[in-house]
Amino acid sequence: MASTSSTTLSITSSSSLVDAKAPRQLAAASPQCVTLPTLPPPPVQTQNRPWKTTAYCRKLARNVMAMATGEALATGEAPTELATTEPPEIVKSIQQAWDKVEDKYAVSSLAVAGVVALWGSTGMISAIDRLPLIPGALELVGIGYTGWFAYKNIIFKPDREAFVAKVKATFNDIIGSSS
């Protein structure tokens, strides 16, 4: 049985169902009753909020529709001219290159495979980085290779000119132009 009052709600139950951790009120209830406090009333400010949110969403939807159809905005404002900005040059060149691609499925598959390979390699590198001594040894190998590469290709002028010519030739082979 349940009895309600203005301050508490008492639920009677058998002694096997009474929670031993719940505080008992000895004055008003029997040892087999659990007394629950009443919840405070909800704040007054939140009662008006759903209406305001709904009105705002409707107003926003009207403004979106008005902008799409070119009508005046629902706020009563004068319609502002939408700024037509052109995409940057790099975006245009990417769009032109994408339009020239014949097998878009293969290029998309290669891009996804590249992202997966990059993700996998970062996981592998982070696992290697956690091992003791390996990061220090790899750093020494990198410093040694950088020194050897600089000595072989950059320090002396004839080697540097040959290296620059080789880089330009490789770049032109990849791009496909002969400039």
PDB file of C-alpha atoms in Angstrom:
ATOM      1  CA  MET A   1       0.000   0.000   0.000  1.00  0.00           C
ATOM      2  CA  ALA A   2       1.135   3.518  -0.596  1.00  0.00           C
ATOM      3  CA  SER A   3       0.131   6.607   1.252  1.00  0.00           C
ATOM      4  CA  THR A   4       1.054  10.107   0.170  1.00  0.00           C
ATOM      5  CA  SER A   5       1.336  13.236   2.190  1.00  0.00           C
ATOM      6  CA  SER A   6       2.591  16.701   1.432  1.00  0.00           C
ATOM      7  CA  THR A   7       6.118  15.950   2.608  1.00  0.00           C
ATOM      8  CA  THR A   8       6.814  12.240   2.237  1.00  0.00           C
ATOM      9  CA  LEU A   9       5.747   9.156   0.336  1.00  0.00           C
ATOM     10  CA  SER A  10       5.624   5.986   2.400  1.00  0.00           C
ATOM     11  CA  ILE A  11       5.624   2.581   0.792  1.00  0.00           C
ATOM     12  CA  THR A  12       4.979  -0.430   2.985  1.00  0.00           C
ATOM     13  CA  SER A  13       6.690  -3.661   2.137  1.00  0.00           C
ATOM     14  CA  SER A  14       7.655  -6.960   3.642  1.00  0.00           C
ATOM     15  CA  SER A  15      10.761  -7.100   5.792  1.00  0.00           C
ATOM     16  CA  SER A  16      12.686  -9.037   3.119  1.00  0.00           C
ATOM     17  CA  LEU A  17      12.347  -6.163   0.619  1.00  0.00           C
ATOM     18  CA  VAL A  18      13.401  -3.317   2.907  1.00  0.00           C
ATOM     19  CA  ASP A  19      16.737  -1.830   1.917  1.00  0.00           C
ATOM     20  CA  ALA A  20      19.045  -1.991   4.941  1.00  0.00           C
ATOM     21  CA  LYS A  21      20.893   1.149   3.788  1.00  0.00           C
ATOM     22  CA  ALA A  22      17.797   3.323   3.593  1.00  0.00           C
ATOM     23  CA  PRO A  23      17.209   5.544   6.640  1.00  0.00           C
ATOM     24  CA  ARG A  24      14.090   4.658   8.615  1.00  0.00           C
ATOM     25  CA  GLN A  25      11.710   7.016  10.269  1.00  0.00           C
ATOM     26  CA  LEU A  26      10.748   5.592  13.630  1.00  0.00           C
ATOM     27  CA  ALA A  27       8.256   8.258  14.670  1.00  0.00           C
ATOM     28  CA  ALA A  28       5.711   8.190  11.837  1.00  0.00           C
ATOM     29  CA  ALA A  29       6.253   4.809  10.189  1.00  0.00           C
ATOM     30  CA  SER A  30       6.486   1.229  11.271  1.00  0.00           C
ATOM     31  CA  PRO A  31       9.832  -0.631  10.967  1.00  0.00           C
ATOM     32  CA  GLN A  32       8.576  -2.136   7.715  1.00  0.00           C
ATOM     33  CA  CYS A  33       8.071   1.228   5.909  1.00  0.00           C
ATOM     34  CA  VAL A  34      10.507   3.059   3.666  1.00  0.00           C
ATOM     35  CA  THR A  35      10.018   6.812   3.510  1.00  0.00           C
ATOM     36  CA  LEU A  36      10.960   8.649   0.314  1.00  0.00           C
ATOM     37  CA  PRO A  37      11.356  12.436   0.136  1.00  0.00           C
ATOM     38  CA  THR A  38       9.287  14.417  -2.332  1.00  0.00           C
ATOM     39  CA  LEU A  39      10.883  15.976  -5.386  1.00  0.00           C
ATOM     40  CA  PRO A  40      11.099  19.753  -5.619  1.00  0.00           C
ATOM     41  CA  PRO A  41       8.952  21.440  -8.267  1.00  0.00           C
ATOM     42  CA  PRO A  42      10.659  22.128 -11.598  1.00  0.00           C
ATOM     43  CA  PRO A  43      12.148  25.597 -12.069  1.00  0.00           C
ATOM     44  CA  VAL A  44       9.846  28.198 -13.585  1.00  0.00           C
ATOM     45  CA  GLN A  45      12.339  29.298 -16.271  1.00  0.00           C
ATOM     46  CA  THR A  46      12.385  25.924 -18.039  1.00  0.00           C
ATOM     47  CA  GLN A  47       8.596  25.865 -18.484  1.00  0.00           C
ATOM     48  CA  ASN A  48       8.739  28.645 -21.121  1.00  0.00           C
ATOM     49  CA  ARG A  49      11.910  27.358 -22.810  1.00  0.00           C
ATOM     50  CA  PRO A  50      10.361  24.654 -25.072  1.00  0.00           C
ATOM     51  CA  TRP A  51       7.990  27.225 -26.519  1.00  0.00           C
ATOM     52  CA  LYS A  52      10.850  29.645 -27.194  1.00  0.00           C
ATOM     53  CA  THR A  53      12.962  26.888 -28.740  1.00  0.00           C
ATOM     54  CA  THR A  54      10.114  25.769 -30.964  1.00  0.00           C
ATOM     55  CA  ALA A  55       9.432  29.328 -32.082  1.00  0.00           C
ATOM     56  CA  TYR A  56      13.123  29.892 -32.786  1.00  0.00           C
ATOM     57  CA  CYS A  57      13.351  26.694 -34.840  1.00  0.00           C
ATOM     58  CA  ARG A  58      10.293  27.673 -36.874  1.00  0.00           C
ATOM     59  CA  LYS A  59      11.737  31.142 -37.466  1.00  0.00           C
ATOM     60  CA  LEU A  60      15.045  29.629 -38.529  1.00  0.00           C
ATOM     61  CA  ALA A  61      13.300  27.237 -40.922  1.00  0.00           C
ATOM     62  CA  ARG A  62      11.346  30.117 -42.457  1.00  0.00           C
ATOM     63  CA  ASN A  63      14.542  32.111 -42.932  1.00  0.00           C
ATOM     64  CA  VAL A  64      16.258  29.167 -44.622  1.00  0.00           C
ATOM     65  CA  MET A  65      13.315  28.686 -46.953  1.00  0.00           C
ATOM     66  CA  ALA A  66      13.203  32.404 -47.680  1.00  0.00           C
ATOM     67  CA  MET A  67      16.892  32.471 -48.511  1.00  0.00           C
ATOM     68  CA  ALA A  68      16.495  29.432 -50.769  1.00  0.00           C
ATOM     69  CA  THR A  69      13.582  30.928 -52.679  1.00  0.00           C
ATOM     70  CA  GLY A  70      14.877  34.508 -52.667  1.00  0.00           C
ATOM     71  CA  GLU A  71      11.973  35.949 -50.670  1.00  0.00           C
ATOM     72  CA  ALA A  72      12.221  38.461 -47.830  1.00  0.00           C
ATOM     73  CA  LEU A  73      13.412  37.081 -44.483  1.00  0.00           C
ATOM     74  CA  ALA A  74      10.870  36.278 -41.774  1.00  0.00           C
ATOM     75  CA  THR A  75      12.605  38.563 -39.279  1.00  0.00           C
ATOM     76  CA  GLY A  76      11.392  41.647 -41.094  1.00  0.00           C
ATOM     77  CA  GLU A  77      14.914  42.606 -42.101  1.00  0.00           C
ATOM     78  CA  ALA A  78      15.733  43.660 -45.580  1.00  0.00           C
ATOM     79  CA  PRO A  79      17.238  40.735 -47.447  1.00  0.00           C
ATOM     80  CA  THR A  80      20.965  41.104 -47.567  1.00  0.00           C
ATOM     81  CA  GLU A  81      22.789  40.214 -50.699  1.00  0.00           C
ATOM     82  CA  LEU A  82      24.473  36.877 -50.403  1.00  0.00           C
ATOM     83  CA  ALA A  83      28.166  37.268 -50.958  1.00  0.00           C
ATOM     84  CA  THR A  84      29.225  35.167 -53.900  1.00  0.00           C
ATOM     85  CA  THR A  85      32.805  34.318 -53.227  1.00  0.00           C
ATOM     86  CA  GLU A  86      34.814  32.326 -55.664  1.00  0.00           C
ATOM     87  CA  PRO A  87      36.742  29.346 -54.404  1.00  0.00           C
ATOM     88  CA  PRO A  88      40.505  29.720 -54.048  1.00  0.00           C
ATOM     89  CA  GLU A  89      42.768  28.859 -56.946  1.00  0.00           C
ATOM     90  CA  ILE A  90      43.891  25.593 -55.369  1.00  0.00           C
ATOM     91  CA  VAL A  91      40.283  24.396 -55.130  1.00  0.00           C
ATOM     92  CA  LYS A  92      39.705  25.231 -58.796  1.00  0.00           C
ATOM     93  CA  SER A  93      42.819  23.332 -59.839  1.00  0.00           C
ATOM     94  CA  ILE A  94      41.769  20.314 -57.735  1.00  0.00           C
ATOM     95  CA  GLN A  95      38.296  20.396 -59.319  1.00  0.00           C
ATOM     96  CA  GLN A  96      39.810  20.570 -62.803  1.00  0.00           C
ATOM     97  CA  ALA A  97      42.174  17.681 -62.026  1.00  0.00           C
ATOM     98  CA  TRP A  98      39.275  15.624 -60.631  1.00  0.00           C
ATOM     99  CA  ASP A  99      37.207  16.320 -63.760  1.00  0.00           C
ATOM    100  CA  LYS A 100      40.077  15.031 -65.928  1.00  0.00           C
ATOM    101  CA  VAL A 101      40.271  11.721 -64.034  1.00  0.00           C
ATOM    102  CA  GLU A 102      38.695   8.891 -66.016  1.00  0.00           C
ATOM    103  CA  ASP A 103      38.600   6.179 -63.335  1.00  0.00           C
ATOM    104  CA  LYS A 104      37.294   8.019 -60.276  1.00  0.00           C
ATOM    105  CA  TYR A 105      36.552   4.734 -58.486  1.00  0.00           C
ATOM    106  CA  ALA A 106      40.206   3.659 -58.628  1.00  0.00           C
ATOM    107  CA  VAL A 107      41.452   7.058 -57.469  1.00  0.00           C
ATOM    108  CA  SER A 108      38.965   7.077 -54.589  1.00  0.00           C
ATOM    109  CA  SER A 109      40.009   3.546 -53.625  1.00  0.00           C
ATOM    110  CA  LEU A 110      43.670   4.582 -53.664  1.00  0.00           C
ATOM    111  CA  ALA A 111      42.885   7.593 -51.488  1.00  0.00           C
ATOM    112  CA  VAL A 112      41.046   5.429 -48.952  1.00  0.00           C
ATOM    113  CA  ALA A 113      43.883   2.880 -49.016  1.00  0.00           C
ATOM    114  CA  GLY A 114      46.365   5.711 -48.429  1.00  0.00           C
ATOM    115  CA  VAL A 115      44.417   6.959 -45.417  1.00  0.00           C
ATOM    116  CA  VAL A 116      44.234   3.442 -43.992  1.00  0.00           C
ATOM    117  CA  ALA A 117      47.975   2.935 -44.578  1.00  0.00           C
ATOM    118  CA  LEU A 118      48.737   6.269 -42.905  1.00  0.00           C
ATOM    119  CA  TRP A 119      46.576   5.317 -39.922  1.00  0.00           C
ATOM    120  CA  GLY A 120      48.251   1.930 -39.658  1.00  0.00           C
ATOM    121  CA  SER A 121      51.738   3.368 -39.947  1.00  0.00           C
ATOM    122  CA  THR A 122      51.067   5.910 -37.203  1.00  0.00           C
ATOM    123  CA  GLY A 123      49.940   3.066 -34.958  1.00  0.00           C
ATOM    124  CA  MET A 124      53.086   1.114 -35.789  1.00  0.00           C
ATOM    125  CA  ILE A 125      55.317   4.121 -35.185  1.00  0.00           C
ATOM    126  CA  SER A 126      53.683   4.845 -31.838  1.00  0.00           C
ATOM    127  CA  ALA A 127      54.173   1.194 -30.836  1.00  0.00           C
ATOM    128  CA  ILE A 128      57.868   1.347 -31.799  1.00  0.00           C
ATOM    129  CA  ASP A 129      58.230   4.647 -29.964  1.00  0.00           C
ATOM    130  CA  ARG A 130      57.087   2.985 -26.726  1.00  0.00           C
ATOM    131  CA  LEU A 131      59.900   0.412 -26.879  1.00  0.00           C
ATOM    132  CA  PRO A 132      63.045   1.314 -24.910  1.00  0.00           C
ATOM    133  CA  LEU A 133      66.260   2.116 -26.858  1.00  0.00           C
ATOM    134  CA  ILE A 134      64.617   1.791 -30.300  1.00  0.00           C
ATOM    135  CA  PRO A 135      63.641   5.486 -30.671  1.00  0.00           C
ATOM    136  CA  GLY A 136      67.174   6.619 -29.776  1.00  0.00           C
ATOM    137  CA  ALA A 137      68.732   4.173 -32.235  1.00  0.00           C
ATOM    138  CA  LEU A 138      66.354   5.243 -35.015  1.00  0.00           C
ATOM    139  CA  GLU A 139      67.143   8.887 -34.284  1.00  0.00           C
ATOM    140  CA  LEU A 140      70.859   8.166 -34.698  1.00  0.00           C
ATOM    141  CA  VAL A 141      70.174   6.358 -37.983  1.00  0.00           C
ATOM    142  CA  GLY A 142      68.180   9.374 -39.196  1.00  0.00           C
ATOM    143  CA  ILE A 143      70.919  11.821 -38.260  1.00  0.00           C
ATOM    144  CA  GLY A 144      73.523   9.635 -39.977  1.00  0.00           C
ATOM    145  CA  TYR A 145      71.451   9.315 -43.167  1.00  0.00           C
ATOM    146  CA  THR A 146      70.789  13.068 -43.238  1.00  0.00           C
ATOM    147  CA  GLY A 147      74.511  13.760 -42.976  1.00  0.00           C
ATOM    148  CA  TRP A 148      75.319  11.245 -45.722  1.00  0.00           C
ATOM    149  CA  PHE A 149      72.570  12.669 -48.000  1.00  0.00           C
ATOM    150  CA  ALA A 150      73.823  16.238 -47.490  1.00  0.00           C
ATOM    151  CA  TYR A 151      77.426  15.200 -48.201  1.00  0.00           C
ATOM    152  CA  LYS A 152      76.446  13.202 -51.294  1.00  0.00           C
ATOM    153  CA  ASN A 153      73.922  15.605 -52.905  1.00  0.00           C
ATOM    154  CA  ILE A 154      74.012  19.120 -51.426  1.00  0.00           C
ATOM    155  CA  ILE A 155      77.474  20.236 -50.289  1.00  0.00           C
ATOM    156  CA  PHE A 156      79.336  20.293 -53.625  1.00  0.00           C
ATOM    157  CA  LYS A 157      78.019  22.354 -56.549  1.00  0.00           C
ATOM    158  CA  PRO A 158      78.203  19.687 -59.339  1.00  0.00           C
ATOM    159  CA  ASP A 159      76.418  17.156 -57.140  1.00  0.00           C
ATOM    160  CA  ARG A 160      73.809  19.754 -56.131  1.00  0.00           C
ATOM    161  CA  GLU A 161      73.102  20.670 -59.795  1.00  0.00           C
ATOM    162  CA  ALA A 162      72.728  16.992 -60.711  1.00  0.00           C
ATOM    163  CA  PHE A 163      70.398  16.459 -57.766  1.00  0.00           C
ATOM    164  CA  VAL A 164      68.215  19.476 -58.694  1.00  0.00           C
ATOM    165  CA  ALA A 165      68.046  18.267 -62.320  1.00  0.00           C
ATOM    166  CA  LYS A 166      67.036  14.777 -61.148  1.00  0.00           C
ATOM    167  CA  VAL A 167      64.310  16.216 -58.881  1.00  0.00           C
ATOM    168  CA  LYS A 168      62.940  18.369 -61.732  1.00  0.00           C
ATOM    169  CA  ALA A 169      62.952  15.401 -64.115  1.00  0.00           C
ATOM    170  CA  THR A 170      61.116  13.238 -61.605  1.00  0.00           C
ATOM    171  CA  PHE A 171      58.610  16.044 -60.953  1.00  0.00           C
ATOM    172  CA  ASN A 172      57.955  16.428 -64.696  1.00  0.00           C
ATOM    173  CA  ASP A 173      57.543  12.658 -65.081  1.00  0.00           C
ATOM    174  CA  ILE A 174      54.917  12.651 -62.332  1.00  0.00           C
ATOM    175  CA  ILE A 175      53.074  15.745 -63.540  1.00  0.00           C
ATOM    176  CA  GLY A 176      53.334  14.777 -67.187  1.00  0.00           C
ATOM    177  CA  SER A 177      54.578  18.111 -68.530  1.00  0.00           C
ATOM    178  CA  SER A 178      57.874  18.878 -70.205  1.00  0.00           C
ATOM    179  CA  SER A 179      58.576  22.371 -68.846  1.00  0.00           C
TER     180      SER A 179
END
